[in-house]
Short mmCIF file of N, CA, C and O in Angstrom, two decimals:
data_model
loop_
_atom_site.label_atom_id
_atom_site.label_comp_id
_atom_site.label_asym_id
_atom_site.label_seq_id
_atom_site.Cartn_x
_atom_site.Cartn_y
_atom_site.Cartn_z
N GLN F 1 -6.60 9.38 27.47
CA GLN F 1 -6.37 9.57 26.05
C GLN F 1 -7.64 10.07 25.38
O GLN F 1 -8.73 9.63 25.72
N MET F 2 -7.47 10.97 24.43
CA MET F 2 -8.58 11.51 23.70
C MET F 2 -9.01 10.56 22.59
O MET F 2 -8.18 10.03 21.85
N GLN F 3 -10.32 10.35 22.47
CA GLN F 3 -10.91 9.60 21.37
C GLN F 3 -11.89 10.49 20.63
O GLN F 3 -12.70 11.18 21.25
N LEU F 4 -11.85 10.45 19.30
CA LEU F 4 -12.62 11.34 18.47
C LEU F 4 -13.44 10.56 17.45
O LEU F 4 -12.96 9.59 16.88
N VAL F 5 -14.67 11.02 17.22
CA VAL F 5 -15.54 10.40 16.24
C VAL F 5 -16.16 11.49 15.38
O VAL F 5 -16.85 12.37 15.89
N GLU F 6 -15.92 11.41 14.07
CA GLU F 6 -16.50 12.36 13.12
C GLU F 6 -17.84 11.85 12.62
O GLU F 6 -18.05 10.64 12.49
N SER F 7 -18.71 12.77 12.28
CA SER F 7 -19.98 12.43 11.66
C SER F 7 -20.46 13.60 10.83
O SER F 7 -19.94 14.70 10.94
N GLY F 8 -21.46 13.37 10.00
CA GLY F 8 -22.08 14.43 9.23
C GLY F 8 -21.70 14.48 7.77
O GLY F 8 -22.25 15.31 7.03
N GLY F 9 -20.79 13.63 7.33
CA GLY F 9 -20.44 13.61 5.93
C GLY F 9 -21.56 13.05 5.07
O GLY F 9 -22.54 12.50 5.57
N GLY F 10 -21.40 13.22 3.77
CA GLY F 10 -22.41 12.73 2.85
C GLY F 10 -22.17 13.20 1.45
O GLY F 10 -21.12 13.76 1.12
N LEU F 11 -23.17 12.99 0.61
CA LEU F 11 -23.13 13.37 -0.79
C LEU F 11 -24.01 14.59 -1.00
O LEU F 11 -25.20 14.57 -0.65
N VAL F 12 -23.44 15.64 -1.56
CA VAL F 12 -24.18 16.87 -1.81
C VAL F 12 -23.83 17.42 -3.19
O VAL F 12 -22.79 17.11 -3.75
N GLN F 13 -24.72 18.25 -3.70
CA GLN F 13 -24.47 18.94 -4.96
C GLN F 13 -23.65 20.20 -4.73
O GLN F 13 -23.64 20.75 -3.63
N PRO F 14 -22.94 20.67 -5.76
CA PRO F 14 -22.24 21.96 -5.62
C PRO F 14 -23.19 23.05 -5.15
O PRO F 14 -24.33 23.14 -5.61
N GLY F 15 -22.70 23.87 -4.23
CA GLY F 15 -23.52 24.90 -3.64
C GLY F 15 -24.26 24.47 -2.40
O GLY F 15 -24.82 25.32 -1.69
N GLY F 16 -24.26 23.19 -2.11
CA GLY F 16 -24.94 22.67 -0.94
C GLY F 16 -24.13 22.85 0.32
O GLY F 16 -23.03 23.40 0.32
N SER F 17 -24.70 22.36 1.42
CA SER F 17 -24.08 22.53 2.73
C SER F 17 -24.06 21.21 3.49
O SER F 17 -24.92 20.35 3.31
N LEU F 18 -23.06 21.08 4.34
CA LEU F 18 -22.96 19.99 5.29
C LEU F 18 -22.44 20.54 6.60
O LEU F 18 -21.69 21.52 6.61
N ARG F 19 -22.81 19.89 7.68
CA ARG F 19 -22.29 20.25 8.99
C ARG F 19 -21.63 19.01 9.60
O ARG F 19 -22.31 18.04 9.94
N LEU F 20 -20.32 19.05 9.71
CA LEU F 20 -19.58 17.96 10.30
C LEU F 20 -19.46 18.16 11.81
O LEU F 20 -19.36 19.28 12.30
N SER F 21 -19.46 17.05 12.52
CA SER F 21 -19.29 17.08 13.96
C SER F 21 -18.11 16.21 14.36
O SER F 21 -17.85 15.18 13.75
N CYS F 22 -17.42 16.64 15.37
CA CYS F 22 -16.32 15.88 15.95
C CYS F 22 -16.60 15.75 17.44
O CYS F 22 -16.52 16.74 18.17
N ALA F 23 -16.96 14.56 17.86
CA ALA F 23 -17.31 14.31 19.25
C ALA F 23 -16.12 13.68 19.96
O ALA F 23 -15.53 12.71 19.48
N ALA F 24 -15.80 14.21 21.12
CA ALA F 24 -14.66 13.76 21.89
C ALA F 24 -15.10 13.04 23.16
O ALA F 24 -16.14 13.35 23.74
N SER F 25 -14.27 12.10 23.59
CA SER F 25 -14.62 11.28 24.74
C SER F 25 -14.18 11.85 26.07
O SER F 25 -14.76 11.52 27.10
N ARG F 26 -13.17 12.69 26.07
CA ARG F 26 -12.57 13.12 27.31
C ARG F 26 -13.29 14.30 27.94
O ARG F 26 -13.68 15.24 27.25
N PHE F 27 -13.42 14.25 29.26
CA PHE F 27 -14.12 15.33 29.95
C PHE F 27 -13.34 16.63 29.91
O PHE F 27 -13.92 17.71 30.00
N ALA F 28 -12.02 16.54 29.78
CA ALA F 28 -11.17 17.73 29.74
C ALA F 28 -11.06 18.29 28.32
O ALA F 28 -10.01 18.77 27.91
N PHE F 29 -12.15 18.24 27.61
CA PHE F 29 -12.19 18.66 26.21
C PHE F 29 -11.74 20.10 26.03
O PHE F 29 -11.13 20.44 25.01
N ASP F 30 -12.01 20.94 27.00
CA ASP F 30 -11.69 22.35 26.87
C ASP F 30 -10.20 22.65 27.00
O ASP F 30 -9.81 23.82 26.92
N TYR F 31 -9.37 21.63 27.17
CA TYR F 31 -7.92 21.80 27.13
C TYR F 31 -7.33 21.48 25.77
O TYR F 31 -6.13 21.63 25.57
N TYR F 32 -8.15 21.05 24.84
CA TYR F 32 -7.67 20.56 23.55
C TYR F 32 -8.04 21.49 22.41
O TYR F 32 -9.20 21.88 22.27
N ALA F 33 -7.06 21.81 21.60
CA ALA F 33 -7.34 22.41 20.31
C ALA F 33 -7.80 21.32 19.34
O ALA F 33 -7.38 20.16 19.45
N ILE F 34 -8.66 21.69 18.40
CA ILE F 34 -9.20 20.75 17.43
C ILE F 34 -8.91 21.27 16.02
O ILE F 34 -9.13 22.45 15.73
N GLY F 35 -8.46 20.37 15.17
CA GLY F 35 -8.25 20.70 13.77
C GLY F 35 -9.08 19.80 12.88
O GLY F 35 -9.40 18.66 13.24
N TRP F 36 -9.45 20.34 11.72
CA TRP F 36 -10.07 19.56 10.66
C TRP F 36 -9.09 19.46 9.50
O TRP F 36 -8.53 20.48 9.07
N PHE F 37 -8.94 18.26 8.98
CA PHE F 37 -8.07 17.99 7.84
C PHE F 37 -8.84 17.17 6.83
O PHE F 37 -9.81 16.50 7.17
N ARG F 38 -8.43 17.23 5.59
CA ARG F 38 -9.10 16.46 4.56
C ARG F 38 -8.08 15.87 3.59
O ARG F 38 -6.98 16.39 3.42
N GLN F 39 -8.49 14.78 2.97
CA GLN F 39 -7.63 14.12 2.01
C GLN F 39 -8.47 13.64 0.84
O GLN F 39 -9.39 12.84 1.01
N ALA F 40 -8.16 14.15 -0.33
CA ALA F 40 -8.80 13.72 -1.56
C ALA F 40 -8.04 12.55 -2.15
O ALA F 40 -6.84 12.37 -1.89
N PRO F 41 -8.70 11.72 -2.97
CA PRO F 41 -8.00 10.59 -3.58
C PRO F 41 -6.77 11.03 -4.36
O PRO F 41 -6.83 11.95 -5.18
N GLY F 42 -5.65 10.40 -4.08
CA GLY F 42 -4.41 10.72 -4.77
C GLY F 42 -3.74 12.00 -4.33
O GLY F 42 -2.73 12.39 -4.93
N LYS F 43 -4.27 12.64 -3.31
CA LYS F 43 -3.71 13.90 -2.84
C LYS F 43 -3.19 13.76 -1.41
O LYS F 43 -3.59 12.87 -0.67
N GLU F 44 -2.32 14.66 -1.04
CA GLU F 44 -1.83 14.72 0.32
C GLU F 44 -2.89 15.32 1.23
O GLU F 44 -3.74 16.10 0.81
N ARG F 45 -2.84 14.94 2.49
CA ARG F 45 -3.73 15.51 3.47
C ARG F 45 -3.43 16.99 3.66
O ARG F 45 -2.26 17.39 3.72
N GLU F 46 -4.47 17.80 3.76
CA GLU F 46 -4.28 19.22 3.97
C GLU F 46 -5.10 19.70 5.15
O GLU F 46 -6.17 19.17 5.45
N GLY F 47 -4.60 20.72 5.80
CA GLY F 47 -5.34 21.33 6.87
C GLY F 47 -6.47 22.19 6.33
O GLY F 47 -6.29 22.93 5.36
N VAL F 48 -7.62 22.10 6.96
CA VAL F 48 -8.80 22.86 6.55
C VAL F 48 -9.08 23.99 7.52
O VAL F 48 -9.27 25.14 7.13
N SER F 49 -9.12 23.65 8.80
CA SER F 49 -9.47 24.63 9.81
C SER F 49 -9.03 24.12 11.17
O SER F 49 -8.81 22.92 11.36
N CYS F 50 -8.92 25.03 12.11
CA CYS F 50 -8.67 24.63 13.49
C CYS F 50 -9.28 25.66 14.42
O CYS F 50 -9.57 26.79 14.03
N ILE F 51 -9.46 25.23 15.66
CA ILE F 51 -9.99 26.10 16.69
C ILE F 51 -9.23 25.82 17.97
O ILE F 51 -8.93 24.67 18.30
N SER F 52 -8.89 26.86 18.69
CA SER F 52 -8.13 26.71 19.91
C SER F 52 -9.00 26.15 21.03
O SER F 52 -10.22 26.05 20.91
N SER F 53 -8.36 25.79 22.12
CA SER F 53 -9.04 25.06 23.18
C SER F 53 -10.23 25.81 23.76
O SER F 53 -11.25 25.19 24.12
N ARG F 54 -10.13 27.12 23.87
CA ARG F 54 -11.22 27.92 24.41
C ARG F 54 -12.02 28.64 23.33
O ARG F 54 -12.93 29.42 23.65
N GLY F 55 -11.69 28.38 22.08
CA GLY F 55 -12.43 28.96 20.98
C GLY F 55 -12.05 30.38 20.65
O GLY F 55 -12.73 31.02 19.84
N LEU F 56 -10.97 30.89 21.22
CA LEU F 56 -10.57 32.27 20.99
C LEU F 56 -9.87 32.46 19.65
O LEU F 56 -9.82 33.59 19.15
N ILE F 57 -9.33 31.38 19.09
CA ILE F 57 -8.58 31.46 17.84
C ILE F 57 -9.17 30.46 16.85
O ILE F 57 -9.42 29.31 17.20
N THR F 58 -9.37 30.91 15.64
CA THR F 58 -9.74 30.02 14.54
C THR F 58 -8.88 30.33 13.34
O THR F 58 -8.47 31.47 13.13
N ASN F 59 -8.61 29.31 12.54
CA ASN F 59 -7.84 29.48 11.31
C ASN F 59 -8.47 28.63 10.22
O ASN F 59 -9.07 27.59 10.49
N TYR F 60 -8.30 29.08 8.98
CA TYR F 60 -8.85 28.40 7.82
C TYR F 60 -7.85 28.43 6.69
O TYR F 60 -7.12 29.41 6.50
N VAL F 61 -7.84 27.37 5.92
CA VAL F 61 -7.08 27.38 4.69
C VAL F 61 -7.77 28.36 3.72
O VAL F 61 -8.99 28.53 3.75
N ASP F 62 -6.98 29.02 2.88
CA ASP F 62 -7.52 30.07 2.02
C ASP F 62 -8.70 29.60 1.17
O ASP F 62 -9.65 30.35 0.94
N SER F 63 -8.65 28.38 0.72
CA SER F 63 -9.66 27.89 -0.21
C SER F 63 -11.06 27.77 0.40
O SER F 63 -12.04 27.66 -0.33
N VAL F 64 -11.17 27.78 1.73
CA VAL F 64 -12.48 27.63 2.36
C VAL F 64 -12.91 28.88 3.11
O VAL F 64 -14.03 28.91 3.64
N LYS F 65 -12.09 29.89 3.15
CA LYS F 65 -12.44 31.10 3.87
C LYS F 65 -13.71 31.72 3.30
O LYS F 65 -13.87 31.85 2.09
N GLY F 66 -14.61 32.10 4.18
CA GLY F 66 -15.88 32.66 3.77
C GLY F 66 -16.95 31.63 3.51
O GLY F 66 -18.12 31.98 3.37
N ARG F 67 -16.57 30.36 3.41
CA ARG F 67 -17.53 29.29 3.16
C ARG F 67 -17.68 28.34 4.35
O ARG F 67 -18.77 27.84 4.60
N PHE F 68 -16.59 28.08 5.05
CA PHE F 68 -16.60 27.16 6.18
C PHE F 68 -16.50 27.93 7.48
O PHE F 68 -15.82 28.96 7.56
N THR F 69 -17.13 27.41 8.52
CA THR F 69 -17.06 27.99 9.84
C THR F 69 -16.84 26.90 10.87
O THR F 69 -17.61 25.94 10.93
N ILE F 70 -15.80 27.05 11.67
CA ILE F 70 -15.54 26.10 12.74
C ILE F 70 -16.04 26.69 14.05
O ILE F 70 -15.95 27.90 14.28
N SER F 71 -16.58 25.84 14.90
CA SER F 71 -17.07 26.27 16.20
C SER F 71 -16.97 25.11 17.18
O SER F 71 -16.76 23.96 16.78
N ARG F 72 -17.10 25.41 18.45
CA ARG F 72 -17.06 24.34 19.43
C ARG F 72 -18.04 24.61 20.56
O ARG F 72 -18.33 25.77 20.89
N ASP F 73 -18.54 23.53 21.12
CA ASP F 73 -19.39 23.57 22.28
C ASP F 73 -18.74 22.67 23.31
O ASP F 73 -18.92 21.46 23.30
N ASN F 74 -17.96 23.26 24.19
CA ASN F 74 -17.21 22.46 25.15
C ASN F 74 -18.10 21.72 26.13
O ASN F 74 -17.72 20.68 26.66
N ALA F 75 -19.28 22.26 26.38
CA ALA F 75 -20.22 21.57 27.26
C ALA F 75 -20.69 20.25 26.66
O ALA F 75 -21.08 19.33 27.38
N LYS F 76 -20.66 20.15 25.33
CA LYS F 76 -21.06 18.93 24.64
C LYS F 76 -19.87 18.12 24.13
O LYS F 76 -20.05 17.12 23.46
N ASN F 77 -18.66 18.56 24.43
CA ASN F 77 -17.44 17.91 23.94
C ASN F 77 -17.47 17.72 22.43
O ASN F 77 -17.11 16.66 21.91
N THR F 78 -17.88 18.75 21.72
CA THR F 78 -18.08 18.64 20.28
C THR F 78 -17.56 19.88 19.57
O THR F 78 -17.75 21.01 20.04
N VAL F 79 -16.92 19.65 18.43
CA VAL F 79 -16.52 20.70 17.51
C VAL F 79 -17.27 20.49 16.20
O VAL F 79 -17.46 19.35 15.76
N TYR F 80 -17.67 21.58 15.58
CA TYR F 80 -18.43 21.53 14.35
C TYR F 80 -17.67 22.22 13.22
O TYR F 80 -16.90 23.16 13.44
N LEU F 81 -17.91 21.75 12.02
CA LEU F 81 -17.43 22.42 10.83
C LEU F 81 -18.62 22.60 9.90
O LEU F 81 -19.08 21.64 9.27
N GLN F 82 -19.13 23.82 9.85
CA GLN F 82 -20.22 24.15 8.95
C GLN F 82 -19.63 24.47 7.59
O GLN F 82 -18.82 25.39 7.46
N MET F 83 -20.04 23.74 6.57
CA MET F 83 -19.50 23.88 5.24
C MET F 83 -20.62 24.32 4.30
O MET F 83 -21.57 23.57 4.06
N ASN F 84 -20.52 25.53 3.79
CA ASN F 84 -21.49 26.08 2.87
C ASN F 84 -20.87 26.29 1.50
O ASN F 84 -19.65 26.31 1.36
N SER F 85 -21.73 26.48 0.52
CA SER F 85 -21.28 26.72 -0.85
C SER F 85 -20.23 25.71 -1.29
O SER F 85 -19.18 26.05 -1.83
N LEU F 86 -20.53 24.46 -1.06
CA LEU F 86 -19.56 23.40 -1.32
C LEU F 86 -19.23 23.29 -2.81
O LEU F 86 -20.09 23.49 -3.66
N LYS F 87 -17.99 22.96 -3.07
CA LYS F 87 -17.47 22.81 -4.41
C LYS F 87 -16.95 21.39 -4.61
O LYS F 87 -16.59 20.72 -3.64
N PRO F 88 -16.89 20.92 -5.84
CA PRO F 88 -16.35 19.58 -6.07
C PRO F 88 -14.96 19.38 -5.47
O PRO F 88 -14.64 18.28 -5.01
N GLU F 89 -14.14 20.41 -5.46
CA GLU F 89 -12.80 20.28 -4.92
C GLU F 89 -12.77 20.14 -3.40
O GLU F 89 -11.71 19.90 -2.82
N ASP F 90 -13.92 20.29 -2.75
CA ASP F 90 -14.01 20.03 -1.32
C ASP F 90 -14.15 18.54 -1.02
O ASP F 90 -14.12 18.15 0.16
N THR F 91 -14.32 17.74 -2.03
CA THR F 91 -14.50 16.30 -1.85
C THR F 91 -13.28 15.67 -1.18
O THR F 91 -12.13 15.99 -1.51
N GLY F 92 -13.53 14.79 -0.24
CA GLY F 92 -12.46 14.08 0.42
C GLY F 92 -12.92 13.48 1.73
O GLY F 92 -14.08 13.64 2.13
N VAL F 93 -12.03 12.78 2.37
CA VAL F 93 -12.28 12.28 3.71
C VAL F 93 -11.85 13.34 4.70
O VAL F 93 -10.70 13.82 4.65
N TYR F 94 -12.74 13.72 5.58
CA TYR F 94 -12.48 14.75 6.56
C TYR F 94 -12.20 14.12 7.91
O TYR F 94 -12.97 13.30 8.40
N TYR F 95 -11.10 14.54 8.51
CA TYR F 95 -10.67 14.04 9.80
C TYR F 95 -10.63 15.17 10.81
O TYR F 95 -10.21 16.28 10.49
N CYS F 96 -11.04 14.88 12.02
CA CYS F 96 -10.77 15.81 13.09
C CYS F 96 -9.62 15.28 13.92
O CYS F 96 -9.36 14.07 13.99
N ALA F 97 -8.91 16.20 14.54
CA ALA F 97 -7.73 15.86 15.32
C ALA F 97 -7.65 16.77 16.52
O ALA F 97 -8.14 17.90 16.49
N ALA F 98 -7.03 16.27 17.58
CA ALA F 98 -6.96 17.01 18.83
C ALA F 98 -5.56 17.01 19.40
O ALA F 98 -4.80 16.05 19.22
N GLU F 99 -5.24 18.08 20.09
CA GLU F 99 -3.97 18.16 20.81
C GLU F 99 -4.16 19.06 22.01
O GLU F 99 -4.73 20.16 21.90
N ARG F 100 -3.65 18.62 23.14
CA ARG F 100 -3.72 19.41 24.35
C ARG F 100 -2.59 20.42 24.37
O ARG F 100 -1.43 20.09 24.09
N GLY F 101 -2.91 21.65 24.71
CA GLY F 101 -1.89 22.67 24.78
C GLY F 101 -2.49 24.01 25.17
O GLY F 101 -3.71 24.15 25.29
N ARG F 102 -1.60 24.96 25.36
CA ARG F 102 -2.07 26.30 25.70
C ARG F 102 -2.88 26.90 24.57
O ARG F 102 -2.77 26.48 23.41
N GLU F 103 -3.66 27.90 24.89
CA GLU F 103 -4.63 28.45 23.96
C GLU F 103 -4.03 28.84 22.62
O GLU F 103 -4.65 28.64 21.57
N THR F 104 -2.82 29.38 22.63
CA THR F 104 -2.25 29.95 21.41
C THR F 104 -1.23 29.06 20.71
O THR F 104 -0.70 29.44 19.67
N SER F 105 -0.95 27.88 21.24
CA SER F 105 0.19 27.11 20.76
C SER F 105 -0.11 26.10 19.67
O SER F 105 0.80 25.72 18.92
N ILE F 106 -1.33 25.61 19.55
CA ILE F 106 -1.65 24.50 18.67
C ILE F 106 -2.31 24.96 17.37
O ILE F 106 -1.88 24.57 16.28
N CYS F 107 -3.36 25.72 17.47
CA CYS F 107 -4.09 26.17 16.29
C CYS F 107 -3.41 27.39 15.70
O CYS F 107 -3.58 28.51 16.20
N THR F 108 -2.64 27.16 14.65
CA THR F 108 -1.89 28.22 13.99
C THR F 108 -2.31 28.30 12.53
O THR F 108 -2.88 27.34 11.99
N PRO F 109 -2.04 29.41 11.88
CA PRO F 109 -2.47 29.55 10.48
C PRO F 109 -1.89 28.50 9.54
O PRO F 109 -2.47 28.24 8.48
N GLN F 110 -0.77 27.91 9.89
CA GLN F 110 -0.15 26.91 9.02
C GLN F 110 -0.90 25.59 8.98
O GLN F 110 -0.69 24.79 8.06
N LEU F 111 -1.75 25.34 9.97
CA LEU F 111 -2.59 24.14 9.98
C LEU F 111 -1.77 22.87 9.77
O LEU F 111 -2.10 22.02 8.94
N ARG F 112 -0.74 22.72 10.54
CA ARG F 112 0.15 21.57 10.40
C ARG F 112 -0.41 20.37 11.14
O ARG F 112 -0.68 20.43 12.33
N SER F 113 -0.55 19.27 10.43
CA SER F 113 -1.10 18.06 11.02
C SER F 113 -0.22 17.51 12.13
O SER F 113 -0.71 16.86 13.05
N GLY F 114 1.09 17.75 12.04
CA GLY F 114 2.02 17.24 13.03
C GLY F 114 1.82 17.80 14.42
O GLY F 114 2.36 17.26 15.39
N ARG F 115 1.06 18.85 14.55
CA ARG F 115 0.77 19.42 15.86
C ARG F 115 -0.31 18.66 16.61
O ARG F 115 -0.51 18.92 17.80
N PHE F 116 -0.98 17.73 15.95
CA PHE F 116 -2.13 17.05 16.54
C PHE F 116 -1.81 15.57 16.74
O PHE F 116 -1.43 14.88 15.79
N ALA F 117 -2.01 15.09 17.95
CA ALA F 117 -1.65 13.73 18.30
C ALA F 117 -2.79 12.73 18.19
O ALA F 117 -2.56 11.54 17.96
N PHE F 118 -4.02 13.18 18.36
CA PHE F 118 -5.17 12.29 18.40
C PHE F 118 -6.06 12.54 17.21
O PHE F 118 -6.40 13.69 16.90
N TRP F 119 -6.47 11.45 16.55
CA TRP F 119 -7.20 11.54 15.29
C TRP F 119 -8.42 10.64 15.28
O TRP F 119 -8.40 9.53 15.81
N GLY F 120 -9.49 11.13 14.64
CA GLY F 120 -10.63 10.28 14.35
C GLY F 120 -10.39 9.48 13.09
O GLY F 120 -9.35 9.60 12.43
N GLN F 121 -11.36 8.65 12.73
CA GLN F 121 -11.19 7.79 11.56
C GLN F 121 -11.74 8.39 10.28
O GLN F 121 -11.57 7.81 9.21
N GLY F 122 -12.39 9.52 10.34
CA GLY F 122 -12.78 10.25 9.15
C GLY F 122 -14.22 10.06 8.75
O GLY F 122 -14.87 9.08 9.09
N THR F 123 -14.72 11.03 7.99
CA THR F 123 -16.05 10.97 7.41
C THR F 123 -15.97 11.48 5.97
O THR F 123 -15.30 12.47 5.69
N GLN F 124 -16.64 10.79 5.07
CA GLN F 124 -16.53 11.09 3.64
C GLN F 124 -17.45 12.24 3.26
O GLN F 124 -18.63 12.25 3.60
N VAL F 125 -16.89 13.20 2.53
CA VAL F 125 -17.66 14.29 1.95
C VAL F 125 -17.48 14.22 0.44
O VAL F 125 -16.35 14.23 -0.06
N THR F 126 -18.58 14.13 -0.28
CA THR F 126 -18.55 14.07 -1.73
C THR F 126 -19.44 15.16 -2.30
O THR F 126 -20.63 15.23 -1.97
N VAL F 127 -18.88 16.00 -3.15
CA VAL F 127 -19.60 17.10 -3.77
C VAL F 127 -19.59 16.85 -5.27
O VAL F 127 -18.55 16.92 -5.91
N VAL F 128 -20.76 16.58 -5.82
CA VAL F 128 -20.85 16.22 -7.23
C VAL F 128 -22.21 16.59 -7.76
O VAL F 128 -23.21 16.56 -7.05
N SER F 129 -22.27 16.95 -9.05
CA SER F 129 -23.53 17.30 -9.69
C SER F 129 -24.39 16.07 -9.89
O SER F 129 -23.91 14.97 -10.11
#
C-alpha cells in the first residue's frame, strides 16, 4: 500500500513562493500517478495539478497555470509542487494523492479526486498580507 506525506506548507505573503513535497513510501513509486488537491475553509476540495507515473503528462487547474509547476523525482520517491506568485485564494490545505495505473489513465485534465485511492494528511498553505 502507498503511504504519502506532504511537507513544505507555511505562511507567505502574496507574490511569495512555496515548494510542497509529497514523499511516498513504496519502492514502486514510478507506477503511480500523483495529484495535488486543495481545500479552503468552507469550500469543496478541488484538483490543483497532477503528474503521470513517468512524468510525461502534467495537468493544472486554470487558476494556477503559469504559476505552479509539478515535477517528480522517482529516484527519491517524491513529487514536488512549486508554487510561485501566490495569491490569497491559494490558501488551503494541500493534499497529495496517488493511484497506480497506466501512464495516460490517471492524470487527466479534469483532475478528479475519485481517480486517486491513496492520500496524505495534508499541509497548510496560507497566503496573507
